[in-house]
GROMACS .gro file of C-alpha atoms in nm:
model
  513
    1GLY     CA    1  15.716  13.286   3.000
    2ARG     CA    2  15.439  13.304   3.246
    3HIS     CA    3  15.577  13.526   3.471
    4ARG     CA    4  15.688  13.807   3.178
    5VAL     CA    5  15.305  13.761   3.046
    6ALA     CA    6  15.151  13.786   3.409
    7ALA     CA    7  15.337  14.103   3.451
    8GLU     CA    8  15.214  14.282   3.149
    9PRO     CA    9  14.854  14.129   3.087
   10LYS     CA   10  14.718  14.460   2.894
   11ALA     CA   11  15.007  14.458   2.693
   12VAL     CA   12  14.966  14.073   2.598
   13ALA     CA   13  14.607  14.179   2.513
   14ASP     CA   14  14.695  14.458   2.274
   15ILE     CA   15  14.974  14.222   2.095
   16VAL     CA   16  14.690  13.940   2.038
   17ALA     CA   17  14.439  14.192   1.903
   18LEU     CA   18  14.728  14.369   1.679
   19CYS     CA   19  14.804  14.027   1.549
   20GLY     CA   20  14.429  13.973   1.462
   21ARG     CA   21  14.455  13.637   1.680
   22LEU     CA   22  14.659  13.505   1.373
   23PRO     CA   23  14.841  13.192   1.512
   24LEU     CA   24  15.149  13.263   1.264
   25ALA     CA   25  15.180  13.624   1.350
   26LEU     CA   26  15.161  13.558   1.727
   27VAL     CA   27  15.428  13.308   1.672
   28ILE     CA   28  15.636  13.573   1.461
   29VAL     CA   29  15.613  13.808   1.765
   30ALA     CA   30  15.654  13.554   2.066
   31ALA     CA   31  15.964  13.451   1.879
   32ARG     CA   32  16.110  13.803   1.866
   33ALA     CA   33  16.001  13.874   2.243
   34LEU     CA   34  16.170  13.530   2.320
   35ALA     CA   35  16.478  13.667   2.171
   36HIS     CA   36  16.496  13.995   2.346
   37PRO     CA   37  16.422  13.887   2.718
   38ASP     CA   38  16.497  14.265   2.842
   39LEU     CA   39  16.210  14.417   2.585
   40ALA     CA   40  15.916  14.502   2.770
   41LEU     CA   41  15.597  14.354   2.589
   42GLY     CA   42  15.439  14.701   2.624
   43THR     CA   43  15.746  14.842   2.411
   44LEU     CA   44  15.669  14.559   2.149
   45ALA     CA   45  15.301  14.644   2.161
   46ALA     CA   46  15.334  14.987   2.090
   47GLN     CA   47  15.589  14.913   1.823
   48LEU     CA   48  15.310  14.687   1.655
   49ALA     CA   49  15.065  14.968   1.684
   50GLY     CA   50  15.265  15.220   1.525
   51SER     CA   51  15.319  15.021   1.221
   52ARG     CA   52  15.106  15.156   0.928
   53ARG     CA   53  15.006  15.033   0.588
   54GLY     CA   54  15.293  14.956   0.395
   55THR     CA   55  15.534  14.903   0.681
   56ALA     CA   56  15.286  14.725   0.898
   57LEU     CA   57  15.499  14.373   0.806
   58ASP     CA   58  15.822  14.566   0.897
   59GLY     CA   59  15.697  14.546   1.280
   60PHE     CA   60  15.709  14.190   1.274
   61THR     CA   61  16.016  14.106   1.109
   62GLY     CA   62  16.300  14.023   1.319
   63ASP     CA   63  16.653  13.937   1.245
   64ASP     CA   64  16.589  13.559   1.161
   65PRO     CA   65  16.476  13.544   0.768
   66SER     CA   66  16.247  13.260   0.872
   67THR     CA   67  16.029  13.479   1.105
   68ASP     CA   68  15.958  13.718   0.837
   69PRO     CA   69  15.588  13.746   0.809
   70ARG     CA   70  15.603  13.758   0.409
   71ALA     CA   71  15.781  13.422   0.424
   72VAL     CA   72  15.557  13.281   0.631
   73PHE     CA   73  15.214  13.408   0.453
   74SER     CA   74  15.371  13.282   0.156
   75TRP     CA   75  15.331  12.935   0.235
   76SER     CA   76  14.962  12.973   0.232
   77TYR     CA   77  14.996  13.185  -0.115
   78ARG     CA   78  15.161  12.947  -0.286
   79THR     CA   79  14.888  12.701  -0.254
   80LEU     CA   80  14.653  12.917  -0.470
   81THR     CA   81  14.524  12.872  -0.767
   82PRO     CA   82  14.637  13.159  -1.031
   83PRO     CA   83  14.305  13.341  -1.017
   84ALA     CA   84  14.272  13.344  -0.644
   85THR     CA   85  14.633  13.471  -0.597
   86LEU     CA   86  14.505  13.775  -0.867
   87LEU     CA   87  14.232  13.830  -0.621
   88PHE     CA   88  14.424  13.826  -0.316
   89ARG     CA   89  14.682  14.064  -0.452
   90LEU     CA   90  14.402  14.315  -0.549
   91LEU     CA   91  14.221  14.279  -0.241
   92GLY     CA   92  14.540  14.437  -0.040
   93LEU     CA   93  14.439  14.749  -0.287
   94THR     CA   94  14.096  14.799  -0.162
   95PRO     CA   95  13.985  15.080   0.112
   96GLY     CA   96  13.763  14.964   0.376
   97PRO     CA   97  13.760  14.705   0.647
   98ASP     CA   98  13.564  14.441   0.431
   99ILE     CA   99  13.451  14.359   0.078
  100TRP     CA  100  13.125  14.161  -0.039
  101VAL     CA  101  13.102  13.903  -0.300
  102ARG     CA  102  12.982  14.156  -0.567
  103ALA     CA  103  13.251  14.398  -0.498
  104ALA     CA  104  13.512  14.147  -0.546
  105ALA     CA  105  13.379  14.012  -0.868
  106SER     CA  106  13.403  14.337  -0.988
  107LEU     CA  107  13.758  14.388  -0.860
  108VAL     CA  108  13.841  14.097  -1.109
  109ALA     CA  109  13.628  14.138  -1.357
  110LEU     CA  110  13.445  13.776  -1.313
  111PRO     CA  111  13.089  13.642  -1.269
  112PRO     CA  112  12.998  13.685  -0.896
  113ALA     CA  113  12.985  13.307  -0.874
  114GLU     CA  114  13.325  13.230  -0.964
  115ALA     CA  115  13.439  13.519  -0.731
  116ALA     CA  116  13.235  13.349  -0.461
  117ALA     CA  117  13.450  13.054  -0.548
  118LEU     CA  118  13.786  13.227  -0.528
  119LEU     CA  119  13.687  13.399  -0.176
  120ALA     CA  120  13.598  13.056  -0.032
  121GLU     CA  121  13.933  12.921  -0.154
  122LEU     CA  122  14.120  13.226   0.007
  123ALA     CA  123  13.910  13.174   0.346
  124ASP     CA  124  14.004  12.798   0.321
  125ALA     CA  125  14.358  12.897   0.331
  126ALA     CA  126  14.297  13.142   0.628
  127LEU     CA  127  14.424  13.435   0.426
  128ILE     CA  128  14.060  13.606   0.482
  129THR     CA  129  13.811  13.542   0.706
  130GLU     CA  130  13.417  13.550   0.609
  131TYR     CA  131  13.286  13.714   0.929
  132LEU     CA  132  12.941  13.755   0.800
  133PRO     CA  133  12.772  13.549   0.536
  134GLY     CA  134  12.878  13.700   0.199
  135ARG     CA  135  13.122  13.964   0.379
  136TYR     CA  136  13.501  13.872   0.373
  137ALA     CA  137  13.787  14.073   0.578
  138LEU     CA  138  14.157  14.082   0.558
  139HIS     CA  139  14.354  14.128   0.888
  140ASP     CA  140  14.591  14.439   0.839
  141LEU     CA  141  14.922  14.233   0.815
  142LEU     CA  142  14.734  14.023   0.554
  143ARG     CA  143  14.622  14.341   0.370
  144ALA     CA  144  14.975  14.466   0.378
  145TYR     CA  145  15.145  14.136   0.248
  146ALA     CA  146  14.860  14.142  -0.031
  147ALA     CA  147  14.935  14.528  -0.127
  148ASP     CA  148  15.309  14.433  -0.124
  149LEU     CA  149  15.252  14.180  -0.379
  150ALA     CA  150  15.018  14.359  -0.595
  151LEU     CA  151  15.273  14.651  -0.610
  152ARG     CA  152  15.554  14.376  -0.687
  153VAL     CA  153  15.381  14.182  -0.918
  154ASP     CA  154  15.077  14.345  -1.109
  155PRO     CA  155  15.135  14.613  -1.375
  156GLU     CA  156  15.022  14.945  -1.283
  157ASP     CA  157  14.742  14.954  -1.560
  158THR     CA  158  14.626  14.627  -1.419
  159ARG     CA  159  14.596  14.759  -1.049
  160HIS     CA  160  14.428  15.102  -1.205
  161ALA     CA  161  14.184  14.917  -1.404
  162ALA     CA  162  14.088  14.714  -1.084
  163LEU     CA  163  14.027  15.009  -0.880
  164ILE     CA  164  13.822  15.197  -1.164
  165ARG     CA  165  13.588  14.879  -1.151
  166LEU     CA  166  13.593  14.879  -0.785
  167PHE     CA  167  13.486  15.257  -0.762
  168ASP     CA  168  13.248  15.179  -1.066
  169HIS     CA  169  13.081  14.910  -0.856
  170GLN     CA  170  13.042  15.132  -0.528
  171VAL     CA  171  12.900  15.401  -0.722
  172HIS     CA  172  12.648  15.227  -0.925
  173ALA     CA  173  12.514  14.996  -0.616
  174ALA     CA  174  12.502  15.318  -0.393
  175HIS     CA  175  12.337  15.551  -0.642
  176ALA     CA  176  12.074  15.261  -0.717
  177ALA     CA  177  12.002  15.226  -0.355
  178ALA     CA  178  11.954  15.628  -0.301
  179GLY     CA  179  11.715  15.595  -0.609
  180VAL     CA  180  11.508  15.347  -0.411
  181LEU     CA  181  11.527  15.531  -0.104
  182ASP     CA  182  11.429  15.873  -0.271
  183PRO     CA  183  11.276  15.801  -0.607
  184ASN     CA  184  11.164  16.196  -0.619
  185ASP     CA  185  11.511  16.306  -0.563
  186ASP     CA  186  11.642  16.536  -0.872
  187ALA     CA  187  11.892  16.359  -1.093
  188ILE     CA  188  12.258  16.368  -0.998
  189PRO     CA  189  12.406  16.670  -1.138
  190VAL     CA  190  12.715  16.442  -1.270
  191PRO     CA  191  12.583  16.176  -1.464
  192LEU     CA  192  12.716  15.844  -1.409
  193ALA     CA  193  12.899  15.694  -1.700
  194PRO     CA  194  12.837  15.300  -1.800
  195PRO     CA  195  13.033  15.098  -1.548
  196ALA     CA  196  13.341  14.940  -1.679
  197ALA     CA  197  13.328  14.575  -1.826
  198GLY     CA  198  13.303  14.316  -1.559
  199VAL     CA  199  13.139  14.551  -1.298
  200ALA     CA  200  12.891  14.344  -1.129
  201ALA     CA  201  12.553  14.508  -1.049
  202GLU     CA  202  12.363  14.527  -0.716
  203ARG     CA  203  11.986  14.542  -0.729
  204PHE     CA  204  11.741  14.650  -0.451
  205ALA     CA  205  11.381  14.497  -0.441
  206ASP     CA  206  11.252  14.773  -0.185
  207GLN     CA  207  11.349  15.061   0.031
  208GLN     CA  208  11.421  14.814   0.330
  209GLN     CA  209  11.666  14.620   0.113
  210ALA     CA  210  11.859  14.924   0.019
  211THR     CA  211  11.853  15.062   0.362
  212ALA     CA  212  11.993  14.765   0.521
  213TRP     CA  213  12.249  14.737   0.250
  214LEU     CA  214  12.372  15.105   0.283
  215ALA     CA  215  12.379  15.019   0.656
  216ALA     CA  216  12.589  14.727   0.649
  217SER     CA  217  12.836  14.881   0.369
  218LEU     CA  218  12.864  15.258   0.492
  219PRO     CA  219  13.215  15.211   0.633
  220VAL     CA  220  13.313  15.060   0.310
  221LEU     CA  221  13.166  15.301   0.108
  222GLN     CA  222  13.283  15.600   0.328
  223ALA     CA  223  13.645  15.455   0.257
  224GLY     CA  224  13.587  15.418  -0.101
  225LEU     CA  225  13.518  15.775  -0.102
  226ARG     CA  226  13.802  15.912   0.068
  227SER     CA  227  14.018  15.670  -0.131
  228ALA     CA  228  13.859  15.791  -0.469
  229ALA     CA  229  13.931  16.133  -0.390
  230GLY     CA  230  14.287  16.084  -0.277
  231ALA     CA  231  14.386  15.873  -0.566
  232GLY     CA  232  14.262  16.087  -0.849
  233PHE     CA  233  13.907  15.958  -0.920
  234PRO     CA  234  13.724  16.290  -0.800
  235THR     CA  235  13.408  16.195  -1.035
  236HIS     CA  236  13.372  15.862  -0.821
  237ALA     CA  237  13.425  16.067  -0.480
  238TRP     CA  238  13.155  16.318  -0.564
  239GLN     CA  239  12.902  16.071  -0.713
  240LEU     CA  240  12.965  15.842  -0.425
  241ALA     CA  241  12.869  16.158  -0.154
  242TRP     CA  242  12.553  16.259  -0.360
  243SER     CA  243  12.443  15.889  -0.368
  244LEU     CA  244  12.500  15.826   0.051
  245ASP     CA  245  12.349  16.160   0.115
  246THR     CA  246  11.973  16.057   0.165
  247TYR     CA  247  12.075  15.751   0.388
  248LEU     CA  248  12.311  15.968   0.614
  249PHE     CA  249  12.057  16.266   0.643
  250ARG     CA  250  11.761  15.999   0.765
  251SER     CA  251  11.976  15.798   0.975
  252GLY     CA  252  12.114  16.107   1.179
  253HIS     CA  253  12.486  16.067   1.068
  254ARG     CA  254  12.510  16.422   1.130
  255HIS     CA  255  12.904  16.421   1.183
  256ASP     CA  256  12.970  16.190   0.903
  257ARG     CA  257  12.757  16.393   0.681
  258LEU     CA  258  12.962  16.700   0.715
  259VAL     CA  259  13.295  16.519   0.657
  260MET     CA  260  13.142  16.344   0.337
  261TRP     CA  261  13.054  16.669   0.176
  262GLN     CA  262  13.382  16.842   0.284
  263THR     CA  263  13.541  16.575   0.107
  264ALA     CA  264  13.314  16.589  -0.204
  265LEU     CA  265  13.375  16.980  -0.211
  266ARG     CA  266  13.733  16.888  -0.249
  267ALA     CA  267  13.686  16.666  -0.538
  268ALA     CA  268  13.400  16.898  -0.708
  269GLU     CA  269  13.681  17.171  -0.737
  270GLN     CA  270  13.880  16.924  -0.960
  271LEU     CA  271  13.584  16.870  -1.165
  272ASP     CA  272  13.508  17.156  -1.470
  273ASP     CA  273  13.133  17.144  -1.315
  274PRO     CA  274  13.017  17.438  -1.122
  275GLY     CA  275  12.666  17.257  -1.076
  276ALA     CA  276  12.868  16.978  -0.904
  277ARG     CA  277  13.049  17.257  -0.686
  278ALA     CA  278  12.722  17.462  -0.625
  279LEU     CA  279  12.539  17.113  -0.501
  280ALA     CA  280  12.853  17.025  -0.260
  281HIS     CA  281  12.855  17.390  -0.108
  282ARG     CA  282  12.470  17.360  -0.091
  283ARG     CA  283  12.471  17.039   0.096
  284LEU     CA  284  12.774  17.130   0.322
  285ALA     CA  285  12.562  17.424   0.414
  286ASN     CA  286  12.291  17.218   0.529
  287ALA     CA  287  12.535  16.959   0.730
  288SER     CA  288  12.687  17.272   0.892
  289VAL     CA  289  12.342  17.428   1.019
  290ARG     CA  290  12.250  17.094   1.176
  291LEU     CA  291  12.568  17.095   1.351
  292GLY     CA  292  12.541  17.451   1.507
  293ARG     CA  293  12.809  17.563   1.239
  294THR     CA  294  12.612  17.872   1.100
  295ALA     CA  295  12.904  18.075   0.993
  296GLU     CA  296  13.021  17.797   0.781
  297ALA     CA  297  12.682  17.728   0.670
  298LEU     CA  298  12.613  18.124   0.545
  299ASP     CA  299  12.942  18.112   0.379
  300HIS     CA  300  12.858  17.785   0.172
  301ASN     CA  301  12.497  17.921   0.085
  302HIS     CA  302  12.666  18.241  -0.059
  303HIS     CA  303  12.902  18.029  -0.253
  304ALA     CA  304  12.623  17.827  -0.402
  305LEU     CA  305  12.402  18.125  -0.480
  306ALA     CA  306  12.696  18.282  -0.690
  307LEU     CA  307  12.748  17.952  -0.858
  308TYR     CA  308  12.386  17.926  -0.954
  309ARG     CA  309  12.351  18.252  -1.064
  310GLN     CA  310  12.651  18.178  -1.293
  311THR     CA  311  12.479  17.874  -1.428
  312GLY     CA  312  12.131  18.020  -1.458
  313ASP     CA  313  12.000  17.698  -1.280
  314GLY     CA  314  11.660  17.853  -1.125
  315ALA     CA  315  11.563  17.557  -0.922
  316GLY     CA  316  11.930  17.536  -0.775
  317LEU     CA  317  11.873  17.903  -0.673
  318ALA     CA  318  11.558  17.814  -0.509
  319SER     CA  319  11.686  17.508  -0.326
  320VAL     CA  320  11.986  17.747  -0.149
  321HIS     CA  321  11.683  18.013  -0.046
  322TYR     CA  322  11.529  17.676   0.118
  323ASN     CA  323  11.827  17.566   0.273
  324LEU     CA  324  11.890  17.926   0.412
  325THR     CA  325  11.548  17.901   0.602
  326HIS     CA  326  11.718  17.630   0.813
  327LEU     CA  327  12.016  17.855   0.888
  328TRP     CA  328  11.764  18.151   0.980
  329GLU     CA  329  11.545  17.913   1.217
  330ARG     CA  330  11.857  17.804   1.393
  331LEU     CA  331  11.937  18.179   1.458
  332GLY     CA  332  11.580  18.248   1.565
  333ARG     CA  333  11.520  18.476   1.267
  334HIS     CA  334  11.197  18.338   1.176
  335ALA     CA  335  11.092  18.640   0.939
  336ASN     CA  336  11.370  18.579   0.750
  337ALA     CA  337  11.323  18.235   0.724
  338LEU     CA  338  10.946  18.290   0.615
  339ASP     CA  339  11.108  18.547   0.337
  340ASP     CA  340  11.345  18.288   0.184
  341ALA     CA  341  11.090  18.014   0.192
  342ARG     CA  342  10.837  18.237   0.000
  343GLN     CA  343  11.148  18.334  -0.251
  344ALA     CA  344  11.197  17.977  -0.281
  345LEU     CA  345  10.840  17.894  -0.365
  346THR     CA  346  10.861  18.157  -0.608
  347LEU     CA  347  11.160  18.016  -0.780
  348TYR     CA  348  11.049  17.673  -0.786
  349ARG     CA  349  10.743  17.762  -0.926
  350ALA     CA  350  10.917  17.948  -1.225
  351ALA     CA  351  11.117  17.624  -1.277
  352GLY     CA  352  10.836  17.402  -1.263
  353HIS     CA  353  10.967  17.218  -0.976
  354HIS     CA  354  10.681  17.017  -0.810
  355ARG     CA  355  10.887  16.884  -0.512
  356GLY     CA  356  11.025  17.197  -0.460
  357GLN     CA  357  10.717  17.375  -0.454
  358ALA     CA  358  10.583  17.086  -0.199
  359LEU     CA  359  10.875  17.169   0.028
  360ALA     CA  360  10.849  17.539  -0.016
  361HIS     CA  361  10.485  17.535   0.074
  362ASN     CA  362  10.549  17.337   0.405
  363ALA     CA  363  10.834  17.553   0.505
  364VAL     CA  364  10.613  17.858   0.443
  365GLY     CA  365  10.362  17.658   0.660
  366TRP     CA  366  10.605  17.613   0.910
  367TYR     CA  367  10.721  17.950   0.972
  368SER     CA  368  10.408  18.098   0.972
  369CYS     CA  369  10.324  17.880   1.269
  370LEU     CA  370  10.653  17.983   1.447
  371LEU     CA  371  10.530  18.345   1.385
  372GLY     CA  372  10.187  18.293   1.550
  373ASP     CA  373   9.996  18.258   1.192
  374HIS     CA  374   9.859  17.919   1.281
  375ALA     CA  375   9.550  17.923   1.062
  376GLY     CA  376   9.764  18.057   0.775
  377ALA     CA  377  10.013  17.762   0.821
  378LEU     CA  378   9.742  17.492   0.829
  379ALA     CA  379   9.643  17.623   0.422
  380SER     CA  380   9.999  17.641   0.313
  381CYS     CA  381  10.059  17.296   0.486
  382ARG     CA  382   9.758  17.138   0.331
  383ARG     CA  383   9.854  17.251  -0.012
  384ALA     CA  384  10.217  17.113   0.045
  385LEU     CA  385  10.038  16.766   0.151
  386ASP     CA  386   9.817  16.798  -0.170
  387LEU     CA  387  10.165  16.807  -0.379
  388PHE     CA  388  10.348  16.547  -0.201
  389ARG     CA  389  10.068  16.263  -0.237
  390GLN     CA  390  10.061  16.378  -0.601
  391ILE     CA  391  10.412  16.302  -0.662
  392ASN     CA  392  10.404  15.999  -0.406
  393ASP     CA  393  10.675  16.149  -0.184
  394PRO     CA  394  10.604  15.971   0.161
  395HIS     CA  395  10.924  16.173   0.309
  396GLY     CA  396  10.777  16.519   0.232
  397GLU     CA  397  10.400  16.386   0.330
  398ALA     CA  398  10.547  16.291   0.685
  399SER     CA  399  10.732  16.613   0.763
  400THR     CA  400  10.410  16.799   0.627
  401CYS     CA  401  10.210  16.579   0.855
  402ASP     CA  402  10.426  16.671   1.160
  403SER     CA  403  10.406  17.057   1.078
  404LEU     CA  404  10.005  17.012   1.037
  405GLY     CA  405  10.021  16.835   1.397
  406TYR     CA  406  10.201  17.135   1.535
  407ALA     CA  407   9.975  17.371   1.384
  408GLU     CA  408   9.668  17.200   1.540
  409HIS     CA  409   9.833  17.185   1.862
  410HIS     CA  410   9.876  17.535   1.896
  411LEU     CA  411   9.516  17.605   1.753
  412GLY     CA  412   9.416  17.412   2.064
  413HIS     CA  413   9.294  17.126   1.823
  414HIS     CA  414   9.489  16.837   2.016
  415THR     CA  415   9.312  16.547   1.894
  416GLU     CA  416   9.353  16.655   1.549
  417ALA     CA  417   9.705  16.716   1.635
  418LEU     CA  418   9.763  16.370   1.765
  419ILE     CA  419   9.615  16.204   1.434
  420TRP     CA  420   9.871  16.403   1.235
  421TYR     CA  421  10.168  16.325   1.460
  422HIS     CA  422  10.090  15.934   1.423
  423ASP     CA  423  10.049  15.974   1.032
  424ALA     CA  424  10.405  16.140   1.054
  425LEU     CA  425  10.556  15.880   1.274
  426ARG     CA  426  10.415  15.601   1.087
  427LEU     CA  427  10.553  15.707   0.757
  428TYR     CA  428  10.895  15.775   0.931
  429ARG     CA  429  10.924  15.473   1.083
  430ARG     CA  430  10.867  15.303   0.747
  431LEU     CA  431  11.158  15.502   0.587
  432ALA     CA  432  11.379  15.435   0.885
  433SER     CA  433  11.435  15.809   0.923
  434ARG     CA  434  11.536  15.799   1.319
  435TYR     CA  435  11.608  16.191   1.362
  436ASP     CA  436  11.274  16.282   1.220
  437GLN     CA  437  11.101  15.983   1.443
  438ALA     CA  438  11.234  16.153   1.755
  439THR     CA  439  11.120  16.505   1.667
  440VAL     CA  440  10.754  16.389   1.596
  441LEU     CA  441  10.798  16.202   1.924
  442LEU     CA  442  10.868  16.518   2.102
  443HIS     CA  443  10.585  16.705   1.938
  444LEU     CA  444  10.359  16.398   2.010
  445GLY     CA  445  10.449  16.394   2.397
  446ASP     CA  446  10.400  16.743   2.444
  447THR     CA  447  10.051  16.713   2.309
  448LEU     CA  448   9.985  16.414   2.536
  449ARG     CA  449  10.095  16.620   2.802
  450VAL     CA  450   9.863  16.904   2.741
  451GLN     CA  451   9.597  16.657   2.709
  452GLY     CA  452   9.671  16.522   3.050
  453ASP     CA  453   9.802  16.202   2.965
  454ALA     CA  454  10.124  16.214   3.110
  455SER     CA  455  10.186  15.797   3.111
  456ALA     CA  456  10.168  15.856   2.745
  457ALA     CA  457  10.356  16.148   2.694
  458ARG     CA  458  10.631  16.012   2.929
  459ALA     CA  459  10.637  15.699   2.695
  460ALA     CA  460  10.666  15.897   2.380
  461LEU     CA  461  10.958  16.145   2.509
  462SER     CA  462  11.139  15.836   2.645
  463GLU     CA  463  11.141  15.690   2.285
  464ALA     CA  464  11.257  16.041   2.126
  465ALA     CA  465  11.560  16.052   2.400
  466GLU     CA  466  11.651  15.712   2.297
  467ILE     CA  467  11.675  15.783   1.973
  468LEU     CA  468  11.853  16.103   2.034
  469THR     CA  469  12.097  15.939   2.256
  470ASP     CA  470  12.167  15.681   2.025
  471LEU     CA  471  12.228  15.935   1.751
  472GLU     CA  472  12.481  16.136   2.025
  473HIS     CA  473  12.252  16.423   1.937
  474PRO     CA  474  12.212  16.705   2.166
  475GLU     CA  475  11.849  16.739   2.150
  476ALA     CA  476  11.856  16.441   2.371
  477VAL     CA  477  11.939  16.650   2.711
  478GLN     CA  478  11.579  16.885   2.597
  479ALA     CA  479  11.405  16.534   2.583
  480ARG     CA  480  11.509  16.424   2.931
  481ALA     CA  481  11.462  16.777   3.052
  482ARG     CA  482  11.102  16.733   2.950
  483ILE     CA  483  11.040  16.389   3.088
  484ASP     CA  484  11.180  16.510   3.435
  485ALA     CA  485  10.921  16.780   3.398
  486LEU     CA  486  10.663  16.521   3.401
  487GLY     CA  487  10.779  16.370   3.739
  488GLY     CA  488  10.793  15.987   3.804
  489ALA     CA  489  11.060  15.741   3.618
  490ALA     CA  490  11.100  15.741   3.262
  491ALA     CA  491  10.920  15.475   3.071
  492THR     CA  492  10.981  15.272   2.756
  493VAL     CA  493  10.776  15.347   2.491
  494PRO     CA  494  10.541  15.088   2.283
  495ARG     CA  495  10.531  15.161   1.936
  496THR     CA  496  10.159  15.262   1.902
  497ALA     CA  497  10.139  15.531   2.189
  498ARG     CA  498   9.775  15.566   2.210
  499ARG     CA  499   9.646  15.656   1.858
  500PRO     CA  500   9.315  15.831   1.886
  501ALA     CA  501   9.054  15.727   1.641
  502ARG     CA  502   9.001  15.938   1.325
  503PRO     CA  503   8.681  16.183   1.309
  504GLY     CA  504  10.794  17.346   2.234
  505PRO     CA  505  10.904  17.402   1.858
  506ARG     CA  506  11.143  17.148   1.693
  507SER     CA  507  11.481  17.246   1.639
  508ALA     CA  508  11.486  17.274   1.263
  509SER     CA  509  11.242  17.301   0.968
  510PRO     CA  510  11.168  16.967   0.756
  511GLY     CA  511  11.335  16.838   0.491
  512TRP     CA  512  11.679  16.926   0.335
  513CYS     CA  513  11.797  17.065  -0.020
   0.00000   0.00000   0.00000
């Protein structure tokens, strides 16, 4: 009735949303509301919102069997071909908000073209929605119905095999993307087994394609990691965490990265692999530092040190010492940071780890700079830059360019500093490393301010503030304070802020381990 709807507009909007705007679901709920005129629509909305997977359909079931959503949805389900019914049922078991064609193909062990045809059949029957090209979603009600069918119709070994194929697809796809993002990263400590028969592979031509896929797939992959950890697939969960780490670090997902490694550590504790536990502690320490959780970071670093000593992994020990530099810097203990950077360099050299040596040289340079030895910093950072360029590591090269710019700035060589900062910014933009871009822009703004170019400084600081605000990073406050100190209104930055012709400290040292 109009009066009833007009009296509770928010409840009506909530009910429509909870029904996923599905006409059949709305009809069912309307029938229940009509049968109970004294029932407030807000109460009905709360009942629907309180429903959970496995019982979500019960919230829509009334006294009349004809309004049971299972019966209503079955009208569409019975029109499907047998392969489509299997895919629909198995979709009910998948974690995450959506699924893409190759993941669906892996779920049912069919070629992608055949899976795409089945997905189109399900979309034609209004059982799934193609909300983006090649990406399909189920409303919670239909997902609950599909899962209910799968539990009643499909044997446990069928459901188990489907989940293995799905997790295999996610792990191998994410691992392939990570390899494109950072080809110089160490090999994964828990090697991937060959994917199960029927798993469709993902291929990435370049970093842009890999980054775009990870960005679009992140909610599904995060849900897959949690589901794998909770469903008895700890290896898949740990491998997914390792494969997502570079993307989460570069894109500034600080909280997501912390939660991910907390889950991965629990998964690692189920594996007979001390190296996996050590790396989980190490990465969790790094993620904790970046959120200011220094006590937790110190504890995780100590656990990692003990495990690496147990396994005799010299490169792993070096990486923990490199990790500790971030912790000491956060606490303002720059001498301790320099000491650990030098220990990391010694251990990396003994292990023959070239990238690690480059990271450690850059760290030695950075902490030398913070301790006032700017000339010594230049020498260490130039060694790092040579090594990074030899192994073709643009991320390490970018962080070292930033360090060189910082040292040149404090030596009063402002033109040279600007050149290094622009080099760093160009590389970080190519890598889509957003937090690092903001760090360099802050340094760039400081140097431009000292040179007396307030307009360009304001532009660089404004772009840094915009990035940090978007990342919900607390350093956004510092960026805005620097803009305010310049006076005048904040400007929008052009992406090429006055690069010269060639002739306040950052919050954390470059890189992660």
